[in-house]
PDB file of C-alpha atoms in Angstrom:
ATOM      1  CA  UNK Z   1    -181.917  94.249 185.587  1.00  0.00           C
ATOM      2  CA  UNK Z   2    -179.529  94.542 188.533  1.00  0.00           C
ATOM      3  CA  UNK Z   3    -181.882  94.518 191.519  1.00  0.00           C
ATOM      4  CA  UNK Z   4    -178.968  94.776 194.044  1.00  0.00           C
ATOM      5  CA  UNK Z   5    -176.127  97.137 193.270  1.00  0.00           C
ATOM      6  CA  UNK Z   6    -172.816  97.890 194.969  1.00  0.00           C
ATOM      7  CA  UNK Z   7    -171.605 100.941 193.136  1.00  0.00           C
ATOM      8  CA  UNK Z   8    -167.960 100.941 194.459  1.00  0.00           C
ATOM      9  CA  UNK Z   9    -165.844  98.286 192.913  1.00  0.00           C
ATOM     10  CA  UNK Z  10    -163.172  98.915 195.480  1.00  0.00           C
ATOM     11  CA  UNK Z  11    -162.279 100.570 198.865  1.00  0.00           C
ATOM     12  CA  UNK Z  12    -159.131 101.290 200.598  1.00  0.00           C
ATOM     13  CA  UNK Z  13    -158.879 102.210 204.203  1.00  0.00           C
ATOM     14  CA  UNK Z  14    -155.941 102.424 206.764  1.00  0.00           C
ATOM     15  CA  UNK Z  15    -155.880  99.837 209.685  1.00  0.00           C
ATOM     16  CA  UNK Z  16    -157.839 100.970 212.720  1.00  0.00           C
ATOM     17  CA  UNK Z  17    -160.226 103.379 210.658  1.00  0.00           C
ATOM     18  CA  UNK Z  18    -163.838 102.625 209.832  1.00  0.00           C
ATOM     19  CA  UNK Z  19    -164.858 100.735 206.536  1.00  0.00           C
ATOM     20  CA  UNK Z  20    -168.238 101.556 205.038  1.00  0.00           C
ATOM     21  CA  UNK Z  21    -169.498  99.369 202.346  1.00  0.00           C
ATOM     22  CA  UNK Z  22    -172.631 100.348 200.815  1.00  0.00           C
ATOM     23  CA  UNK Z  23    -175.418  98.608 198.867  1.00  0.00           C
ATOM     24  CA  UNK Z  24    -178.586  99.795 196.976  1.00  0.00           C
ATOM     25  CA  UNK Z  25    -181.651  97.749 196.158  1.00  0.00           C
ATOM     26  CA  UNK Z  26    -184.514  98.225 193.823  1.00  0.00           C
ATOM     27  CA  UNK Z  27    -186.997  95.403 194.609  1.00  0.00           C
ATOM     28  CA  UNK Z  28    -189.278  96.512 197.613  1.00  0.00           C
ATOM     29  CA  UNK Z  29    -190.236  92.805 198.000  1.00  0.00           C
ATOM     30  CA  UNK Z  30    -186.831  92.257 199.634  1.00  0.00           C
ATOM     31  CA  UNK Z  31    -187.210  91.710 203.399  1.00  0.00           C
ATOM     32  CA  UNK Z  32    -184.152  90.130 204.353  1.00  0.00           C
ATOM     33  CA  UNK Z  33    -180.542  91.387 203.486  1.00  0.00           C
ATOM     34  CA  UNK Z  34    -177.086  89.829 204.165  1.00  0.00           C
ATOM     35  CA  UNK Z  35    -173.296  90.504 203.711  1.00  0.00           C
ATOM     36  CA  UNK Z  36    -170.886  87.762 202.574  1.00  0.00           C
ATOM     37  CA  UNK Z  37    -167.202  88.147 202.550  1.00  0.00           C
ATOM     38  CA  UNK Z  38    -164.916  86.328 199.940  1.00  0.00           C
ATOM     39  CA  UNK Z  39    -161.199  85.506 199.804  1.00  0.00           C
ATOM     40  CA  UNK Z  40    -159.491  84.695 196.810  1.00  0.00           C
ATOM     41  CA  UNK Z  41    -159.841  80.805 195.679  1.00  0.00           C
ATOM     42  CA  UNK Z  42    -162.674  80.316 198.362  1.00  0.00           C
ATOM     43  CA  UNK Z  43    -166.394  80.511 198.521  1.00  0.00           C
ATOM     44  CA  UNK Z  44    -168.219  83.432 199.967  1.00  0.00           C
ATOM     45  CA  UNK Z  45    -168.673  83.119 203.899  1.00  0.00           C
ATOM     46  CA  UNK Z  46    -171.664  84.628 205.602  1.00  0.00           C
ATOM     47  CA  UNK Z  47    -171.101  87.613 207.808  1.00  0.00           C
ATOM     48  CA  UNK Z  48    -174.190  89.372 209.102  1.00  0.00           C
ATOM     49  CA  UNK Z  49    -177.640  89.835 208.243  1.00  0.00           C
ATOM     50  CA  UNK Z  50    -180.597  92.111 208.926  1.00  0.00           C
ATOM     51  CA  UNK Z  51    -184.438  91.803 208.602  1.00  0.00           C
ATOM     52  CA  UNK Z  52    -186.484  94.423 207.217  1.00  0.00           C
ATOM     53  CA  UNK Z  53    -188.043  94.926 210.476  1.00  0.00           C
ATOM     54  CA  UNK Z  54    -184.877  96.240 211.878  1.00  0.00           C
ATOM     55  CA  UNK Z  55    -182.599  99.313 211.124  1.00  0.00           C
ATOM     56  CA  UNK Z  56    -179.509  98.192 212.509  1.00  0.00           C
ATOM     57  CA  UNK Z  57    -177.841  94.826 213.616  1.00  0.00           C
ATOM     58  CA  UNK Z  58    -174.375  94.501 215.309  1.00  0.00           C
ATOM     59  CA  UNK Z  59    -171.990  91.698 215.502  1.00  0.00           C
ATOM     60  CA  UNK Z  60    -168.649  92.540 217.161  1.00  0.00           C
ATOM     61  CA  UNK Z  61    -166.836  94.793 214.779  1.00  0.00           C
ATOM     62  CA  UNK Z  62    -169.441  94.527 212.168  1.00  0.00           C
ATOM     63  CA  UNK Z  63    -172.811  96.627 212.045  1.00  0.00           C
ATOM     64  CA  UNK Z  64    -175.210  96.660 209.192  1.00  0.00           C
ATOM     65  CA  UNK Z  65    -177.611  99.543 208.834  1.00  0.00           C
ATOM     66  CA  UNK Z  66    -180.749  99.366 206.721  1.00  0.00           C
ATOM     67  CA  UNK Z  67    -182.594 102.586 205.334  1.00  0.00           C
ATOM     68  CA  UNK Z  68    -185.694 101.121 203.854  1.00  0.00           C
ATOM     69  CA  UNK Z  69    -187.074 104.501 202.650  1.00  0.00           C
ATOM     70  CA  UNK Z  70    -183.981 104.956 200.471  1.00  0.00           C
ATOM     71  CA  UNK Z  71    -183.516 101.141 199.617  1.00  0.00           C
ATOM     72  CA  UNK Z  72    -180.062 101.409 201.024  1.00  0.00           C
ATOM     73  CA  UNK Z  73    -177.871  99.316 203.183  1.00  0.00           C
ATOM     74  CA  UNK Z  74    -174.360  99.698 204.424  1.00  0.00           C
ATOM     75  CA  UNK Z  75    -171.762  97.514 206.404  1.00  0.00           C
ATOM     76  CA  UNK Z  76    -169.597  99.311 208.932  1.00  0.00           C
ATOM     77  CA  UNK Z  77    -166.352  97.536 210.193  1.00  0.00           C
ATOM     78  CA  UNK Z  78    -164.755  99.216 213.161  1.00  0.00           C
ATOM     79  CA  UNK Z  79    -161.938  98.953 213.574  1.00  0.00           C
ATOM     80  CA  UNK Z  80    -160.646  97.640 210.263  1.00  0.00           C
ATOM     81  CA  UNK Z  81    -157.915  94.977 210.285  1.00  0.00           C
ATOM     82  CA  UNK Z  82    -155.771  93.969 207.336  1.00  0.00           C
ATOM     83  CA  UNK Z  83    -157.356  90.383 207.665  1.00  0.00           C
ATOM     84  CA  UNK Z  84    -160.632  92.166 206.715  1.00  0.00           C
ATOM     85  CA  UNK Z  85    -159.127  92.624 203.071  1.00  0.00           C
ATOM     86  CA  UNK Z  86    -161.474  90.646 200.816  1.00  0.00           C
ATOM     87  CA  UNK Z  87    -164.377  90.979 198.597  1.00  0.00           C
ATOM     88  CA  UNK Z  88    -167.677  91.941 200.357  1.00  0.00           C
ATOM     89  CA  UNK Z  89    -170.976  91.092 198.643  1.00  0.00           C
ATOM     90  CA  UNK Z  90    -174.227  92.476 199.513  1.00  0.00           C
ATOM     91  CA  UNK Z  91    -177.348  89.981 199.243  1.00  0.00           C
ATOM     92  CA  UNK Z  92    -181.073  90.291 199.478  1.00  0.00           C
ATOM     93  CA  UNK Z  93    -183.844  87.841 199.759  1.00  0.00           C
ATOM     94  CA  UNK Z  94    -187.572  88.260 199.096  1.00  0.00           C
ATOM     95  CA  UNK Z  95    -189.940  86.044 201.439  1.00  0.00           C
ATOM     96  CA  UNK Z  96    -192.069  84.769 198.647  1.00  0.00           C
ATOM     97  CA  UNK Z  97    -189.185  83.504 196.790  1.00  0.00           C
ATOM     98  CA  UNK Z  98    -187.768  80.876 199.105  1.00  0.00           C
ATOM     99  CA  UNK Z  99    -184.194  80.980 199.898  1.00  0.00           C
ATOM    100  CA  UNK Z 100    -182.976  82.585 196.790  1.00  0.00           C
ATOM    101  CA  UNK Z 101    -180.437  85.281 197.392  1.00  0.00           C
ATOM    102  CA  UNK Z 102    -179.816  88.088 194.894  1.00  0.00           C
ATOM    103  CA  UNK Z 103    -176.178  89.191 195.028  1.00  0.00           C
ATOM    104  CA  UNK Z 104    -174.487  92.688 194.183  1.00  0.00           C
ATOM    105  CA  UNK Z 105    -171.387  92.802 192.233  1.00  0.00           C
ATOM    106  CA  UNK Z 106    -169.065  92.992 195.295  1.00  0.00           C
ATOM    107  CA  UNK Z 107    -166.799  95.709 196.624  1.00  0.00           C
ATOM    108  CA  UNK Z 108    -162.939  94.934 197.215  1.00  0.00           C
ATOM    109  CA  UNK Z 109    -161.889  96.158 200.405  1.00  0.00           C
ATOM    110  CA  UNK Z 110    -158.271  96.604 200.914  1.00  0.00           C
ATOM    111  CA  UNK Z 111    -157.103  97.566 204.622  1.00  0.00           C
ATOM    112  CA  UNK Z 112    -153.651  98.908 204.680  1.00  0.00           C
ATOM    113  CA  UNK Z 113    -151.381  98.444 207.818  1.00  0.00           C
TER     114      UNK Z 113
ATOM    115  CA  UNK E   1    -163.609  73.336 205.246  1.00  0.00           C
ATOM    116  CA  UNK E   2    -167.145  74.881 204.870  1.00  0.00           C
ATOM    117  CA  UNK E   3    -168.856  71.318 204.745  1.00  0.00           C
ATOM    118  CA  UNK E   4    -170.060  71.964 201.202  1.00  0.00           C
ATOM    119  CA  UNK E   5    -167.880  69.832 198.831  1.00  0.00           C
ATOM    120  CA  UNK E   6    -167.618  70.692 195.213  1.00  0.00           C
ATOM    121  CA  UNK E   7    -165.793  68.717 192.488  1.00  0.00           C
ATOM    122  CA  UNK E   8    -163.696  69.140 190.433  1.00  0.00           C
ATOM    123  CA  UNK E   9    -162.048  72.234 191.609  1.00  0.00           C
ATOM    124  CA  UNK E  10    -160.713  73.047 188.118  1.00  0.00           C
ATOM    125  CA  UNK E  11    -162.034  72.232 184.792  1.00  0.00           C
ATOM    126  CA  UNK E  12    -160.608  72.976 181.298  1.00  0.00           C
ATOM    127  CA  UNK E  13    -162.710  71.911 178.327  1.00  0.00           C
ATOM    128  CA  UNK E  14    -163.313  72.807 174.578  1.00  0.00           C
ATOM    129  CA  UNK E  15    -166.278  74.602 173.138  1.00  0.00           C
ATOM    130  CA  UNK E  16    -169.058  72.321 172.201  1.00  0.00           C
ATOM    131  CA  UNK E  17    -168.481  69.956 174.935  1.00  0.00           C
ATOM    132  CA  UNK E  18    -170.446  68.789 178.193  1.00  0.00           C
ATOM    133  CA  UNK E  19    -169.253  68.851 181.647  1.00  0.00           C
ATOM    134  CA  UNK E  20    -170.914  67.925 184.971  1.00  0.00           C
ATOM    135  CA  UNK E  21    -170.290  69.899 187.984  1.00  0.00           C
ATOM    136  CA  UNK E  22    -170.839  68.069 191.525  1.00  0.00           C
ATOM    137  CA  UNK E  23    -171.901  69.369 194.823  1.00  0.00           C
ATOM    138  CA  UNK E  24    -172.331  67.380 198.139  1.00  0.00           C
ATOM    139  CA  UNK E  25    -174.140  69.827 200.470  1.00  0.00           C
ATOM    140  CA  UNK E  26    -173.343  70.240 204.262  1.00  0.00           C
ATOM    141  CA  UNK E  27    -174.680  67.302 206.257  1.00  0.00           C
ATOM    142  CA  UNK E  28    -178.232  67.859 207.044  1.00  0.00           C
ATOM    143  CA  UNK E  29    -178.680  70.579 204.639  1.00  0.00           C
ATOM    144  CA  UNK E  30    -181.894  69.932 202.198  1.00  0.00           C
ATOM    145  CA  UNK E  31    -181.419  72.918 199.964  1.00  0.00           C
ATOM    146  CA  UNK E  32    -178.984  73.269 197.430  1.00  0.00           C
ATOM    147  CA  UNK E  33    -178.266  76.419 195.287  1.00  0.00           C
ATOM    148  CA  UNK E  34    -176.053  76.902 192.220  1.00  0.00           C
ATOM    149  CA  UNK E  35    -174.583  80.390 191.240  1.00  0.00           C
ATOM    150  CA  UNK E  36    -172.364  81.419 188.494  1.00  0.00           C
ATOM    151  CA  UNK E  37    -169.717  84.221 188.778  1.00  0.00           C
ATOM    152  CA  UNK E  38    -168.116  85.519 185.634  1.00  0.00           C
ATOM    153  CA  UNK E  39    -165.167  87.835 185.479  1.00  0.00           C
ATOM    154  CA  UNK E  40    -166.080  91.096 187.050  1.00  0.00           C
ATOM    155  CA  UNK E  41    -169.546  90.063 187.939  1.00  0.00           C
ATOM    156  CA  UNK E  42    -171.445  89.310 191.076  1.00  0.00           C
ATOM    157  CA  UNK E  43    -172.940  86.005 191.974  1.00  0.00           C
ATOM    158  CA  UNK E  44    -175.639  85.185 189.452  1.00  0.00           C
ATOM    159  CA  UNK E  45    -178.306  82.701 190.757  1.00  0.00           C
ATOM    160  CA  UNK E  46    -179.039  79.829 188.481  1.00  0.00           C
ATOM    161  CA  UNK E  47    -181.032  77.306 190.290  1.00  0.00           C
ATOM    162  CA  UNK E  48    -182.258  76.039 193.703  1.00  0.00           C
ATOM    163  CA  UNK E  49    -183.303  72.462 194.722  1.00  0.00           C
ATOM    164  CA  UNK E  50    -185.025  71.523 198.043  1.00  0.00           C
ATOM    165  CA  UNK E  51    -185.037  68.031 199.172  1.00  0.00           C
ATOM    166  CA  UNK E  52    -184.773  66.650 195.471  1.00  0.00           C
ATOM    167  CA  UNK E  53    -187.324  69.181 193.823  1.00  0.00           C
ATOM    168  CA  UNK E  54    -186.718  72.171 191.767  1.00  0.00           C
ATOM    169  CA  UNK E  55    -187.564  75.222 194.089  1.00  0.00           C
ATOM    170  CA  UNK E  56    -186.546  78.344 192.212  1.00  0.00           C
ATOM    171  CA  UNK E  57    -185.173  79.136 188.862  1.00  0.00           C
ATOM    172  CA  UNK E  58    -183.019  82.165 187.931  1.00  0.00           C
ATOM    173  CA  UNK E  59    -181.100  82.982 184.628  1.00  0.00           C
ATOM    174  CA  UNK E  60    -180.035  79.567 183.804  1.00  0.00           C
ATOM    175  CA  UNK E  61    -179.411  78.913 180.166  1.00  0.00           C
ATOM    176  CA  UNK E  62    -181.461  76.108 178.419  1.00  0.00           C
ATOM    177  CA  UNK E  63    -178.111  74.388 177.673  1.00  0.00           C
ATOM    178  CA  UNK E  64    -177.617  74.172 181.475  1.00  0.00           C
ATOM    179  CA  UNK E  65    -179.370  71.688 183.842  1.00  0.00           C
ATOM    180  CA  UNK E  66    -179.393  70.512 187.172  1.00  0.00           C
ATOM    181  CA  UNK E  67    -180.785  67.760 189.678  1.00  0.00           C
ATOM    182  CA  UNK E  68    -180.661  66.703 193.154  1.00  0.00           C
ATOM    183  CA  UNK E  69    -180.576  63.224 194.071  1.00  0.00           C
ATOM    184  CA  UNK E  70    -181.979  61.322 196.896  1.00  0.00           C
ATOM    185  CA  UNK E  71    -178.737  61.497 198.932  1.00  0.00           C
ATOM    186  CA  UNK E  72    -179.090  65.147 198.491  1.00  0.00           C
ATOM    187  CA  UNK E  73    -175.908  65.708 196.305  1.00  0.00           C
ATOM    188  CA  UNK E  74    -176.323  67.861 193.379  1.00  0.00           C
ATOM    189  CA  UNK E  75    -175.009  67.992 189.779  1.00  0.00           C
ATOM    190  CA  UNK E  76    -175.063  70.849 187.506  1.00  0.00           C
ATOM    191  CA  UNK E  77    -174.825  69.746 183.809  1.00  0.00           C
ATOM    192  CA  UNK E  78    -173.510  72.341 181.130  1.00  0.00           C
ATOM    193  CA  UNK E  79    -173.598  71.266 177.413  1.00  0.00           C
ATOM    194  CA  UNK E  80    -172.771  72.795 174.129  1.00  0.00           C
ATOM    195  CA  UNK E  81    -170.124  74.970 176.147  1.00  0.00           C
ATOM    196  CA  UNK E  82    -169.307  78.246 174.823  1.00  0.00           C
ATOM    197  CA  UNK E  83    -166.449  80.636 175.643  1.00  0.00           C
ATOM    198  CA  UNK E  84    -168.610  82.791 177.631  1.00  0.00           C
ATOM    199  CA  UNK E  85    -169.482  80.070 180.002  1.00  0.00           C
ATOM    200  CA  UNK E  86    -165.914  80.273 181.536  1.00  0.00           C
ATOM    201  CA  UNK E  87    -166.773  81.291 185.150  1.00  0.00           C
ATOM    202  CA  UNK E  88    -166.643  80.104 188.790  1.00  0.00           C
ATOM    203  CA  UNK E  89    -169.494  77.836 189.461  1.00  0.00           C
ATOM    204  CA  UNK E  90    -170.486  77.871 193.223  1.00  0.00           C
ATOM    205  CA  UNK E  91    -172.714  75.568 195.099  1.00  0.00           C
ATOM    206  CA  UNK E  92    -174.413  76.575 198.455  1.00  0.00           C
ATOM    207  CA  UNK E  93    -176.429  74.692 200.848  1.00  0.00           C
ATOM    208  CA  UNK E  94    -178.853  75.488 203.640  1.00  0.00           C
ATOM    209  CA  UNK E  95    -180.829  73.615 206.108  1.00  0.00           C
ATOM    210  CA  UNK E  96    -184.103  75.065 205.181  1.00  0.00           C
ATOM    211  CA  UNK E  97    -184.659  78.083 203.048  1.00  0.00           C
ATOM    212  CA  UNK E  98    -181.573  79.657 204.086  1.00  0.00           C
ATOM    213  CA  UNK E  99    -182.941  83.207 204.784  1.00  0.00           C
ATOM    214  CA  UNK E 100    -181.874  84.101 208.258  1.00  0.00           C
ATOM    215  CA  UNK E 101    -178.577  82.395 208.434  1.00  0.00           C
ATOM    216  CA  UNK E 102    -177.631  82.740 204.791  1.00  0.00           C
ATOM    217  CA  UNK E 103    -176.200  79.620 203.443  1.00  0.00           C
ATOM    218  CA  UNK E 104    -172.960  77.804 203.138  1.00  0.00           C
ATOM    219  CA  UNK E 105    -170.812  77.890 199.965  1.00  0.00           C
ATOM    220  CA  UNK E 106    -168.501  75.570 198.699  1.00  0.00           C
ATOM    221  CA  UNK E 107    -165.053  76.752 197.213  1.00  0.00           C
ATOM    222  CA  UNK E 108    -166.275  76.598 193.604  1.00  0.00           C
ATOM    223  CA  UNK E 109    -165.478  74.943 190.404  1.00  0.00           C
ATOM    224  CA  UNK E 110    -163.388  77.026 187.863  1.00  0.00           C
ATOM    225  CA  UNK E 111    -164.513  76.389 184.478  1.00  0.00           C
ATOM    226  CA  UNK E 112    -162.619  77.296 181.472  1.00  0.00           C
ATOM    227  CA  UNK E 113    -163.710  76.772 177.927  1.00  0.00           C
ATOM    228  CA  UNK E 114    -161.017  77.015 175.281  1.00  0.00           C
TER     229      UNK E 114
END
């Protein structure tokens, strides 16, 4: 039962353009959503998060959008840079489950110069 | 350096064996989480400890067990190993329940069962 899904295993964009990574979830109890970035041979690093009471959160080049009715969130990176090339994981948390995060399968982003 | 230390970084062992993976959380963090990442899979939650007590359990096999010690370091024990247990095992820590700021991951232990 995959409660958090990232349906695109990979994405390739040109440097300077927008990268849009998508994530869908099924559990309506999720009330906190996070994005992590992972480089090879390293652990995931926290990127940005959003509470279910908001529909947008922005941090520099990174913006996360949440559409609760569609149970969908997306991460926008503008402008994309070659150093953004990594695997991006979407994660979700439910308030009644402590700090447990449920992760998607990840999307590998490649930003080409 | 994320502040979360996992040892060993690599481990190769035979089927049927038992191994112990160790995690030292970031200073001050009370919660420790264990995740498994198999090939082409996302991060699967295994178990969470908070200040020495088990807090949440995920899809952890009965052959696997974990504990968190008084100094807050944690160990994940994997026994009767099978080929399918080959994976990256990540430990993460957070100060409380990790929701708003996420949590900090270690660089993982790559386990290969042959």
